[in-house]
Amino acid sequence: MPDSPKTGPLVAERRFCFVVHALSRVHRGIMGVPSLRAGLVGQWRDGTEAADVLPVCTLRLKGVAVGHVVGVPMVPEDLLGDQQRAVDRMVQAVALAGDVAAVGLGSLCAVVGGRGEALADRLDVPVTNGGAATAWALLDNVRVVLAETGTRRVAVVGSTSPVGRVVVQSLVADGFAVSVDHPRGGRGLDVEVCDGPAAAVSGCRVVVGAGPTGGVVPGACLAPHTVVIDVAIPGTFYAPLPPSVVVLAGEAVGYPVGWERGMWGWLYHVLSGYGPSQVFACLIEPLVLATSGRERPFSIGRSLSVENVEAFGRGAAALGFKPRLAKGWFAVPRTKLLLP
Amino acid sequence: MSYHTNIDEAKWAKVRDAFAAALGLEDDEVELGSKLISDLGAESLDFLDIVYRLERAFDIKIPRGGIEGSAQEEVGGTYEVDGILTDDGLMALKQLMPEVPSDEFHDGMRVTEVPELFRVATFYNLVCHLIDKADQAKKVSEDAG
């Protein structure tokens, strides 16, 4: 069946699932609280068994969609140490969520198993890995920063990642002068190809961190008063950064009226680093997918196109989601972006 | 682990496919001597994808830490101090990565610089080594049985 061109909800409250993992041992313990998993809370279970998969919270966009956040309470080293087992647990997590129209993946769940491909092979619902949502939020935030600062030149670090590649393509199409950190990031495009991240950011006042891996570039190579829009966690640039550098969250998204979380959902927002007033873009990718009527994911494996990012953006905007310039949990006034 | 000097075409084809799929490359862009980070533009999370695809392709388990983990086991003594490789650490890495020209190992080398040395051949050698190891274990088990 072809994808529906409609971006609004087909029926009220479509169901989606979002699979998350424990970010740390402490996080794993807290994850066990809502469903009273004493073994996880007490740390005598390591969260790797099938029986450890558990519901975390329910999120709802009233009248539109309901999302079941399901936890695979494995810490990063366990997820990465045995990716096949991690995929098995994600299959069980989706089963726990019941009948859903789309599956989204949070954090490292979107990386293990071929960036969602292995999970998708085992399910009959579309699995989407968050790349389109991340690229959409990042691009929107970058465009705002470029407009507010009156800058025409921008550097993209992590340009070989699927998100980085789409960002570069889109900024070039917008007419910006783009510097990239690797030849593959600029293949076939009219960009300045530099020998590594430090060369790419040299002299640039607006820098995009589009790679998923943080802490890979010394902050000292940034010019004073640079504005960095970053999706890597931890950040792309490691300390010390020049004190006048502003680093903004690249994938923060403000949610519409009607976003309901309940107590556990609120706690999940806070513990996952969103803060109480925003979400990370990847969370809403399965929501938009579930309500769009599409049968194909917006992003899976390394597959991510400008067209899919734009299609996702139209769907998200129609539901009232909006990228948000933020630093940590808090929105950043545009006046803070004015370059000296 | 110098399997790369005598290529098994069937194994090489699988390794090349895994790299191409993980990094979004054409098969002919992947060469044994390609450096993962500087030539192919791989990031650390890409390494996870590569490992996963190799494990599936060959039905093996690549230990977490891979080459570096093995080097630390080989050393016996101290592998690194404050993030700087010791002489023993450098020696172990040289032995485990014969595909890397020896002049790329240098005094004062940081542990974080090690992935920059990795070639496609590094993973080819690792995969062949693990397959041989599994075959030997199976043979020992059969002989004992």
Short mmCIF file of C-alpha atoms in Angstrom, two decimals:
data_model
loop_
_atom_site.label_atom_id
_atom_site.label_comp_id
_atom_site.label_asym_id
_atom_site.label_seq_id
_atom_site.Cartn_x
_atom_site.Cartn_y
_atom_site.Cartn_z
CA MET A 1 0.00 0.00 0.00
CA PRO A 2 1.48 3.41 -0.89
CA ASP A 3 2.11 5.95 1.83
CA SER A 4 -0.76 8.24 2.56
CA PRO A 5 -0.09 11.88 1.73
CA LYS A 6 -2.08 12.79 4.81
CA THR A 7 -0.09 13.97 7.77
CA GLY A 8 -2.94 14.30 10.23
CA PRO A 9 -4.24 11.47 12.36
CA LEU A 10 -6.16 8.77 10.51
CA VAL A 11 -8.04 7.68 13.60
CA ALA A 12 -8.03 8.98 17.14
CA GLU A 13 -5.22 7.91 19.43
CA ARG A 14 -3.03 5.75 17.26
CA ARG A 15 -0.70 3.64 19.39
CA PHE A 16 3.05 3.70 19.18
CA CYS A 17 5.89 2.20 21.15
CA PHE A 18 9.18 3.82 22.11
CA VAL A 19 11.93 1.52 23.33
CA VAL A 20 14.48 2.91 25.76
CA HIS A 21 17.34 1.51 27.82
CA ALA A 22 18.93 2.32 31.16
CA LEU A 23 21.50 5.08 30.90
CA SER A 24 23.30 3.94 34.06
CA ARG A 25 22.93 1.54 36.98
CA VAL A 26 21.16 4.22 39.02
CA HIS A 27 18.85 4.91 36.09
CA ARG A 28 18.17 1.17 35.83
CA GLY A 29 17.12 1.11 39.47
CA ILE A 30 14.78 4.05 39.02
CA MET A 31 13.38 2.45 35.87
CA GLY A 32 12.21 -0.46 38.02
CA VAL A 33 10.21 1.70 40.42
CA PRO A 34 6.94 2.23 38.47
CA SER A 35 6.39 -1.50 38.06
CA LEU A 36 7.81 -2.41 41.46
CA ARG A 37 10.73 -4.49 40.15
CA ALA A 38 12.58 -5.02 43.39
CA GLY A 39 15.47 -6.83 41.69
CA LEU A 40 16.23 -3.83 39.52
CA VAL A 41 15.67 -1.28 42.24
CA GLY A 42 17.84 -3.29 44.64
CA GLN A 43 20.44 -3.86 41.91
CA TRP A 44 20.58 -7.63 42.31
CA ARG A 45 19.28 -8.10 38.78
CA ASP A 46 21.31 -6.68 35.91
CA GLY A 47 18.37 -6.12 33.59
CA THR A 48 19.59 -8.42 30.84
CA GLU A 49 16.92 -11.13 31.13
CA ALA A 50 13.70 -11.24 29.13
CA ALA A 51 11.70 -10.99 32.34
CA ASP A 52 13.36 -7.65 33.10
CA VAL A 53 11.75 -5.82 30.16
CA LEU A 54 9.21 -3.46 31.67
CA PRO A 55 6.76 -0.64 31.00
CA VAL A 56 8.19 2.78 31.87
CA CYS A 57 5.40 5.26 31.25
CA THR A 58 2.61 6.24 28.91
CA LEU A 59 2.65 9.46 26.93
CA ARG A 60 -0.38 10.87 25.16
CA LEU A 61 -1.08 13.58 22.69
CA LYS A 62 -4.71 13.93 23.55
CA GLY A 63 -7.04 12.74 20.83
CA VAL A 64 -4.13 11.94 18.51
CA ALA A 65 -1.80 9.25 19.79
CA VAL A 66 -0.81 7.28 22.82
CA GLY A 67 2.76 6.12 23.28
CA HIS A 68 3.98 3.26 25.40
CA VAL A 69 7.53 3.82 26.56
CA VAL A 70 8.99 0.40 27.27
CA GLY A 71 12.30 -0.18 28.95
CA VAL A 72 15.03 -2.66 28.21
CA PRO A 73 16.80 -2.05 31.52
CA MET A 74 20.25 -2.85 30.20
CA VAL A 75 23.07 -0.37 30.76
CA PRO A 76 25.10 0.76 27.73
CA GLU A 77 27.97 -1.71 28.29
CA ASP A 78 25.51 -4.63 28.36
CA LEU A 79 23.69 -3.39 25.26
CA LEU A 80 26.91 -2.96 23.32
CA GLY A 81 28.52 -6.11 24.67
CA ASP A 82 25.89 -8.37 23.13
CA GLN A 83 23.92 -6.64 20.41
CA GLN A 84 21.99 -9.78 19.43
CA ARG A 85 20.67 -10.09 22.97
CA ALA A 86 19.81 -6.39 22.94
CA VAL A 87 17.75 -6.90 19.78
CA ASP A 88 16.00 -9.89 21.38
CA ARG A 89 15.06 -7.73 24.35
CA MET A 90 13.78 -4.97 22.08
CA VAL A 91 11.52 -7.48 20.32
CA GLN A 92 10.15 -8.44 23.74
CA ALA A 93 9.71 -4.77 24.62
CA VAL A 94 7.58 -4.15 21.54
CA ALA A 95 5.51 -7.24 22.35
CA LEU A 96 4.91 -5.82 25.82
CA ALA A 97 3.53 -2.64 24.28
CA GLY A 98 0.87 -4.65 22.45
CA ASP A 99 -0.67 -3.69 19.14
CA VAL A 100 1.12 -0.56 17.88
CA ALA A 101 1.32 1.23 14.55
CA ALA A 102 4.95 2.27 14.82
CA VAL A 103 8.05 1.63 16.89
CA GLY A 104 10.67 4.23 17.80
CA LEU A 105 14.07 3.73 19.37
CA GLY A 106 15.78 5.85 22.00
CA SER A 107 19.48 6.46 22.53
CA LEU A 108 21.64 3.36 21.93
CA CYS A 109 18.58 1.26 21.05
CA ALA A 110 18.68 3.23 17.79
CA VAL A 111 22.29 2.20 17.22
CA VAL A 112 22.58 -1.49 18.10
CA GLY A 113 21.48 -4.10 15.60
CA GLY A 114 22.33 -2.13 12.49
CA ARG A 115 20.62 1.11 13.57
CA GLY A 116 17.21 -0.55 13.89
CA GLU A 117 17.43 -2.83 10.85
CA ALA A 118 17.70 -6.07 12.84
CA LEU A 119 14.64 -5.18 14.91
CA ALA A 120 12.69 -4.15 11.81
CA ASP A 121 13.47 -7.53 10.23
CA ARG A 122 11.72 -9.25 13.12
CA LEU A 123 8.58 -7.10 13.37
CA ASP A 124 5.64 -6.49 11.10
CA VAL A 125 5.24 -2.85 12.11
CA PRO A 126 7.49 -0.05 10.87
CA VAL A 127 10.52 0.70 13.02
CA THR A 128 11.96 4.18 12.76
CA ASN A 129 15.28 5.12 14.34
CA GLY A 130 14.82 8.82 15.00
CA GLY A 131 17.20 10.12 12.35
CA ALA A 132 14.58 12.10 10.46
CA ALA A 133 13.29 13.81 13.58
CA THR A 134 16.78 14.63 14.74
CA ALA A 135 17.72 16.08 11.36
CA TRP A 136 14.47 18.09 11.21
CA ALA A 137 14.96 19.66 14.65
CA LEU A 138 18.66 20.27 14.07
CA LEU A 139 18.11 21.88 10.68
CA ASP A 140 15.35 24.12 11.97
CA ASN A 141 17.46 25.24 14.92
CA VAL A 142 20.49 25.84 12.70
CA ARG A 143 18.43 27.92 10.27
CA VAL A 144 17.15 30.06 13.14
CA VAL A 145 20.68 30.61 14.44
CA LEU A 146 21.99 31.48 10.98
CA ALA A 147 19.14 33.93 10.44
CA GLU A 148 19.48 35.54 13.86
CA THR A 149 23.25 35.90 13.58
CA GLY A 150 23.22 36.99 9.95
CA THR A 151 25.81 34.33 9.18
CA ARG A 152 26.18 32.74 5.76
CA ARG A 153 29.02 30.35 6.58
CA VAL A 154 28.54 27.23 8.66
CA ALA A 155 30.68 24.23 9.56
CA VAL A 156 29.24 20.73 9.92
CA VAL A 157 31.14 18.25 12.10
CA GLY A 158 29.98 14.65 11.83
CA SER A 159 29.11 15.27 8.20
CA THR A 160 29.44 11.58 7.28
CA SER A 161 26.61 10.50 9.59
CA PRO A 162 23.15 10.09 8.03
CA VAL A 163 21.91 13.18 9.90
CA GLY A 164 25.04 15.14 8.98
CA ARG A 165 24.71 14.30 5.33
CA VAL A 166 21.08 15.52 5.18
CA VAL A 167 21.98 18.69 7.07
CA VAL A 168 24.80 19.46 4.65
CA GLN A 169 22.59 18.79 1.62
CA SER A 170 19.85 21.04 2.97
CA LEU A 171 22.15 23.91 3.96
CA VAL A 172 23.85 23.84 0.57
CA ALA A 173 20.41 23.94 -1.08
CA ASP A 174 19.61 26.98 1.10
CA GLY A 175 22.65 28.71 -0.35
CA PHE A 176 24.91 28.69 2.70
CA ALA A 177 28.68 28.25 2.45
CA VAL A 178 29.27 24.93 4.20
CA SER A 179 32.55 23.49 5.49
CA VAL A 180 32.63 19.76 6.21
CA ASP A 181 35.06 17.63 8.19
CA HIS A 182 35.45 14.74 5.75
CA PRO A 183 35.29 14.27 1.96
CA ARG A 184 32.42 11.77 2.30
CA GLY A 185 30.29 14.39 4.01
CA GLY A 186 30.51 16.67 1.02
CA ARG A 187 30.49 14.16 -1.81
CA GLY A 188 28.83 15.60 -4.89
CA LEU A 189 28.08 18.90 -3.19
CA ASP A 190 29.54 22.37 -3.53
CA VAL A 191 31.15 22.56 -0.10
CA GLU A 192 34.54 23.26 1.41
CA VAL A 193 36.05 19.89 2.30
CA CYS A 194 38.44 20.20 5.23
CA ASP A 195 40.98 17.84 6.74
CA GLY A 196 39.16 16.99 9.96
CA PRO A 197 36.84 18.77 12.39
CA ALA A 198 39.36 21.31 13.69
CA ALA A 199 40.03 22.59 10.17
CA ALA A 200 36.31 22.64 9.33
CA VAL A 201 35.36 24.84 12.29
CA SER A 202 38.31 27.18 11.90
CA GLY A 203 36.98 30.72 11.69
CA CYS A 204 33.33 29.59 11.58
CA ARG A 205 30.98 31.35 13.97
CA VAL A 206 28.18 28.84 13.56
CA VAL A 207 29.05 25.17 13.96
CA VAL A 208 26.79 22.13 13.71
CA GLY A 209 27.58 18.96 15.64
CA ALA A 210 25.71 16.36 13.57
CA GLY A 211 27.57 13.21 14.55
CA PRO A 212 26.19 10.89 17.20
CA THR A 213 29.47 10.58 19.08
CA GLY A 214 30.42 13.22 21.60
CA GLY A 215 33.69 14.33 23.07
CA VAL A 216 35.70 13.91 19.88
CA VAL A 217 36.89 17.42 19.09
CA PRO A 218 38.85 19.77 21.39
CA GLY A 219 36.76 22.79 22.29
CA ALA A 220 39.85 24.95 22.05
CA CYS A 221 39.61 24.90 18.26
CA LEU A 222 36.38 26.93 18.38
CA ALA A 223 36.59 30.68 17.83
CA PRO A 224 35.31 32.92 20.63
CA HIS A 225 31.56 33.66 20.42
CA THR A 226 30.89 30.63 18.25
CA VAL A 227 27.37 29.23 18.44
CA VAL A 228 27.38 25.41 18.37
CA ILE A 229 24.16 23.52 17.65
CA ASP A 230 24.82 19.96 18.74
CA VAL A 231 22.99 16.63 18.74
CA ALA A 232 25.78 14.56 20.28
CA ILE A 233 25.43 13.55 23.92
CA PRO A 234 27.87 14.26 25.49
CA GLY A 235 28.69 17.23 23.31
CA THR A 236 30.86 17.04 20.20
CA PHE A 237 33.47 19.41 21.67
CA TYR A 238 35.23 18.57 24.90
CA ALA A 239 36.34 21.02 27.55
CA PRO A 240 37.74 23.54 27.83
CA LEU A 241 35.67 25.62 25.43
CA PRO A 242 36.20 29.38 25.08
CA PRO A 243 33.86 30.89 27.69
CA SER A 244 31.99 32.96 25.12
CA VAL A 245 30.98 29.90 23.09
CA VAL A 246 27.27 29.05 23.27
CA VAL A 247 26.32 25.38 22.89
CA LEU A 248 22.67 24.68 22.08
CA ALA A 249 20.78 21.39 22.10
CA GLY A 250 20.21 20.47 18.48
CA GLU A 251 17.25 18.16 18.90
CA ALA A 252 15.12 19.81 21.55
CA VAL A 253 11.47 20.05 20.59
CA GLY A 254 8.65 21.90 22.30
CA TYR A 255 5.42 19.94 22.60
CA PRO A 256 1.87 21.13 21.96
CA VAL A 257 -1.02 21.67 24.32
CA GLY A 258 -2.53 18.27 24.98
CA TRP A 259 0.77 16.50 25.70
CA GLU A 260 0.03 14.34 28.73
CA ARG A 261 2.68 12.47 30.68
CA GLY A 262 1.39 11.58 34.11
CA MET A 263 3.77 11.32 37.04
CA TRP A 264 6.01 8.59 35.59
CA GLY A 265 6.12 10.31 32.22
CA TRP A 266 7.20 13.53 33.89
CA LEU A 267 9.91 11.63 35.76
CA TYR A 268 10.98 9.94 32.52
CA HIS A 269 11.27 13.32 30.79
CA VAL A 270 13.48 14.63 33.56
CA LEU A 271 15.68 11.54 33.97
CA SER A 272 16.20 11.16 30.26
CA GLY A 273 17.60 14.66 30.06
CA TYR A 274 14.70 16.35 28.26
CA GLY A 275 13.77 18.47 31.23
CA PRO A 276 10.15 19.17 32.06
CA SER A 277 9.35 21.45 29.11
CA GLN A 278 10.63 19.70 26.02
CA VAL A 279 11.33 16.34 24.40
CA PHE A 280 14.13 15.06 22.23
CA ALA A 281 13.03 14.85 18.63
CA CYS A 282 13.53 11.08 18.28
CA LEU A 283 10.70 10.43 20.75
CA ILE A 284 8.09 11.91 18.42
CA GLU A 285 9.24 10.14 15.26
CA PRO A 286 7.13 7.02 15.92
CA LEU A 287 4.23 9.23 17.03
CA VAL A 288 4.27 11.09 13.72
CA LEU A 289 4.75 7.82 11.84
CA ALA A 290 1.82 6.17 13.63
CA THR A 291 -0.48 9.08 12.86
CA SER A 292 0.65 9.65 9.30
CA GLY A 293 -0.60 6.43 7.75
CA ARG A 294 2.83 5.77 6.27
CA GLU A 295 3.92 2.18 6.21
CA ARG A 296 7.58 2.94 5.62
CA PRO A 297 9.78 4.42 8.35
CA PHE A 298 11.18 7.92 8.08
CA SER A 299 14.64 6.57 8.87
CA ILE A 300 16.14 3.11 9.33
CA GLY A 301 19.72 1.85 9.16
CA ARG A 302 21.73 4.53 7.39
CA SER A 303 18.80 5.33 5.14
CA LEU A 304 17.79 8.95 5.57
CA SER A 305 16.75 11.35 2.82
CA VAL A 306 15.98 15.05 2.65
CA GLU A 307 12.50 14.12 1.38
CA ASN A 308 11.77 11.95 4.42
CA VAL A 309 13.06 14.60 6.79
CA GLU A 310 10.76 17.15 5.17
CA ALA A 311 7.82 14.72 5.26
CA PHE A 312 8.45 14.11 8.93
CA GLY A 313 8.70 17.84 9.59
CA ARG A 314 5.34 18.51 7.94
CA GLY A 315 3.75 15.80 10.06
CA ALA A 316 5.32 17.01 13.31
CA ALA A 317 4.42 20.64 12.65
CA ALA A 318 0.83 19.68 11.81
CA LEU A 319 0.57 18.08 15.25
CA GLY A 320 1.96 21.18 16.96
CA PHE A 321 5.53 20.13 17.68
CA LYS A 322 8.16 22.79 17.15
CA PRO A 323 11.97 22.69 17.37
CA ARG A 324 13.21 24.69 20.31
CA LEU A 325 16.45 26.58 20.79
CA ALA A 326 17.54 25.30 24.15
CA LYS A 327 20.50 25.07 26.43
CA GLY A 328 20.04 22.13 28.74
CA TRP A 329 16.45 22.16 29.90
CA PHE A 330 15.79 25.78 29.14
CA ALA A 331 14.83 27.79 26.07
CA VAL A 332 17.41 30.30 24.84
CA PRO A 333 16.17 33.77 23.86
CA ARG A 334 17.16 34.67 20.33
CA THR A 335 18.78 37.87 21.57
CA LYS A 336 21.43 35.67 23.22
CA LEU A 337 22.57 34.62 19.76
CA LEU A 338 23.67 38.02 18.53
CA LEU A 339 27.32 37.83 17.58
CA PRO A 340 29.56 40.71 18.67
CA MET B 1 47.28 -12.06 12.93
CA SER B 2 48.53 -11.60 9.37
CA TYR B 3 45.63 -13.19 7.53
CA HIS B 4 45.45 -10.11 5.27
CA THR B 5 48.59 -11.20 3.43
CA ASN B 6 46.81 -14.28 2.09
CA ILE B 7 43.22 -13.32 1.43
CA ASP B 8 40.35 -15.79 1.55
CA GLU B 9 38.04 -14.31 -1.09
CA ALA B 10 34.82 -15.62 0.43
CA LYS B 11 35.62 -14.14 3.84
CA TRP B 12 36.85 -10.90 2.31
CA ALA B 13 33.61 -10.47 0.35
CA LYS B 14 31.60 -10.76 3.58
CA VAL B 15 33.87 -8.32 5.41
CA ARG B 16 33.66 -5.83 2.55
CA ASP B 17 29.86 -6.13 2.47
CA ALA B 18 29.66 -5.51 6.21
CA PHE B 19 31.75 -2.34 5.95
CA ALA B 20 29.88 -1.08 2.91
CA ALA B 21 26.51 -1.57 4.59
CA ALA B 22 27.57 -0.07 7.91
CA LEU B 23 29.16 3.01 6.37
CA GLY B 24 26.87 3.54 3.39
CA LEU B 25 29.62 2.87 0.84
CA GLU B 26 29.86 1.04 -2.45
CA ASP B 27 31.72 -2.28 -2.20
CA ASP B 28 34.58 -1.03 -4.35
CA GLU B 29 35.20 1.85 -1.96
CA VAL B 30 36.21 -0.57 0.77
CA GLU B 31 39.83 -1.71 0.56
CA LEU B 32 41.88 -3.73 3.01
CA GLY B 33 44.21 -0.81 3.56
CA SER B 34 41.44 1.78 4.11
CA LYS B 35 41.73 3.53 7.46
CA LEU B 36 38.34 3.51 9.13
CA ILE B 37 38.31 7.05 10.48
CA SER B 38 40.39 9.14 8.11
CA ASP B 39 39.67 7.29 4.85
CA LEU B 40 36.15 5.98 5.35
CA GLY B 41 34.83 8.65 7.73
CA ALA B 42 33.72 6.16 10.39
CA GLU B 43 32.69 7.33 13.86
CA SER B 44 32.87 5.26 17.02
CA LEU B 45 29.19 4.31 16.77
CA ASP B 46 29.85 3.06 13.26
CA PHE B 47 32.31 0.61 14.81
CA LEU B 48 29.38 -0.94 16.70
CA ASP B 49 27.46 -1.38 13.49
CA ILE B 50 30.49 -2.93 11.79
CA VAL B 51 31.00 -5.35 14.66
CA TYR B 52 27.33 -6.34 14.64
CA ARG B 53 27.32 -6.99 10.90
CA LEU B 54 30.52 -9.02 11.10
CA GLU B 55 29.15 -11.09 13.97
CA ARG B 56 26.03 -11.86 11.97
CA ALA B 57 27.89 -12.57 8.74
CA PHE B 58 30.30 -15.04 10.32
CA ASP B 59 28.23 -16.27 13.28
CA ILE B 60 30.98 -15.26 15.68
CA LYS B 61 31.15 -13.18 18.82
CA ILE B 62 33.63 -10.33 18.76
CA PRO B 63 34.67 -9.60 22.35
CA ARG B 64 33.94 -6.09 23.53
CA GLY B 65 37.12 -4.09 23.26
CA GLY B 66 38.26 -6.22 20.31
CA ILE B 67 41.86 -5.48 19.43
CA GLU B 68 42.55 -3.23 22.39
CA GLY B 69 41.06 -5.73 24.81
CA SER B 70 43.32 -8.43 23.40
CA ALA B 71 46.34 -6.13 23.64
CA GLN B 72 45.62 -5.46 27.30
CA GLU B 73 45.41 -9.19 27.96
CA GLU B 74 48.65 -9.83 26.06
CA VAL B 75 50.60 -7.23 27.97
CA GLY B 76 50.34 -8.91 31.31
CA GLY B 77 51.87 -5.79 32.86
CA THR B 78 50.71 -2.24 32.36
CA TYR B 79 49.00 -1.31 29.08
CA GLU B 80 48.64 2.39 29.69
CA VAL B 81 49.34 5.04 32.30
CA ASP B 82 47.12 8.12 32.49
CA GLY B 83 45.83 7.41 29.01
CA ILE B 84 49.31 7.08 27.48
CA LEU B 85 50.35 3.70 26.07
CA THR B 86 53.33 2.09 27.80
CA ASP B 87 56.19 0.51 25.84
CA ASP B 88 54.63 -2.88 26.57
CA GLY B 89 51.27 -1.62 25.35
CA LEU B 90 52.76 -0.32 22.12
CA MET B 91 54.60 -3.59 21.56
CA ALA B 92 51.42 -5.64 22.09
CA LEU B 93 49.49 -3.47 19.65
CA LYS B 94 52.23 -3.74 17.03
CA GLN B 95 52.10 -7.52 17.28
CA LEU B 96 48.32 -7.62 17.12
CA MET B 97 48.09 -5.16 14.21
CA PRO B 98 50.79 -6.15 11.70
CA GLU B 99 48.77 -4.44 8.98
CA VAL B 100 49.62 -1.05 10.52
CA PRO B 101 53.03 0.35 9.48
CA SER B 102 55.25 0.40 12.56
CA ASP B 103 56.06 4.10 12.13
CA GLU B 104 52.43 4.91 12.98
CA PHE B 105 53.05 3.76 16.55
CA HIS B 106 54.90 6.42 18.47
CA ASP B 107 56.10 7.17 21.97
CA GLY B 108 53.56 9.08 24.00
CA MET B 109 50.68 7.70 21.94
CA ARG B 110 47.33 8.13 23.65
CA VAL B 111 44.86 5.28 24.05
CA THR B 112 42.27 7.45 22.33
CA GLU B 113 44.46 7.59 19.22
CA VAL B 114 44.46 3.80 18.74
CA PRO B 115 41.18 3.64 16.73
CA GLU B 116 42.74 6.03 14.22
CA LEU B 117 45.14 3.21 13.30
CA PHE B 118 42.40 0.71 12.49
CA ARG B 119 42.22 -0.49 8.91
CA VAL B 120 39.64 -2.71 7.27
CA ALA B 121 42.41 -5.32 7.41
CA THR B 122 42.43 -5.00 11.21
CA PHE B 123 38.88 -6.34 11.31
CA TYR B 124 39.53 -8.89 8.56
CA ASN B 125 42.39 -10.29 10.63
CA LEU B 126 40.30 -10.28 13.80
CA VAL B 127 37.45 -12.15 12.12
CA CYS B 128 39.77 -14.77 10.62
CA HIS B 129 41.48 -15.22 13.98
CA LEU B 130 38.17 -15.75 15.79
CA ILE B 131 36.99 -18.23 13.15
CA ASP B 132 40.23 -20.20 13.46
CA LYS B 133 39.97 -20.11 17.24
CA ALA B 134 36.41 -21.43 17.14
CA ASP B 135 37.42 -24.17 14.68
CA GLN B 136 40.29 -25.24 16.91
CA ALA B 137 38.04 -25.32 19.98
CA LYS B 138 35.53 -27.41 18.08
CA LYS B 139 38.23 -29.84 16.98
CA VAL B 140 39.56 -30.19 20.53
CA SER B 141 36.05 -30.81 21.74
CA GLU B 142 35.44 -33.45 19.06
CA ASP B 143 38.77 -35.15 19.77
CA ALA B 144 37.98 -35.22 23.48
CA GLY B 145 34.50 -36.60 22.79
#
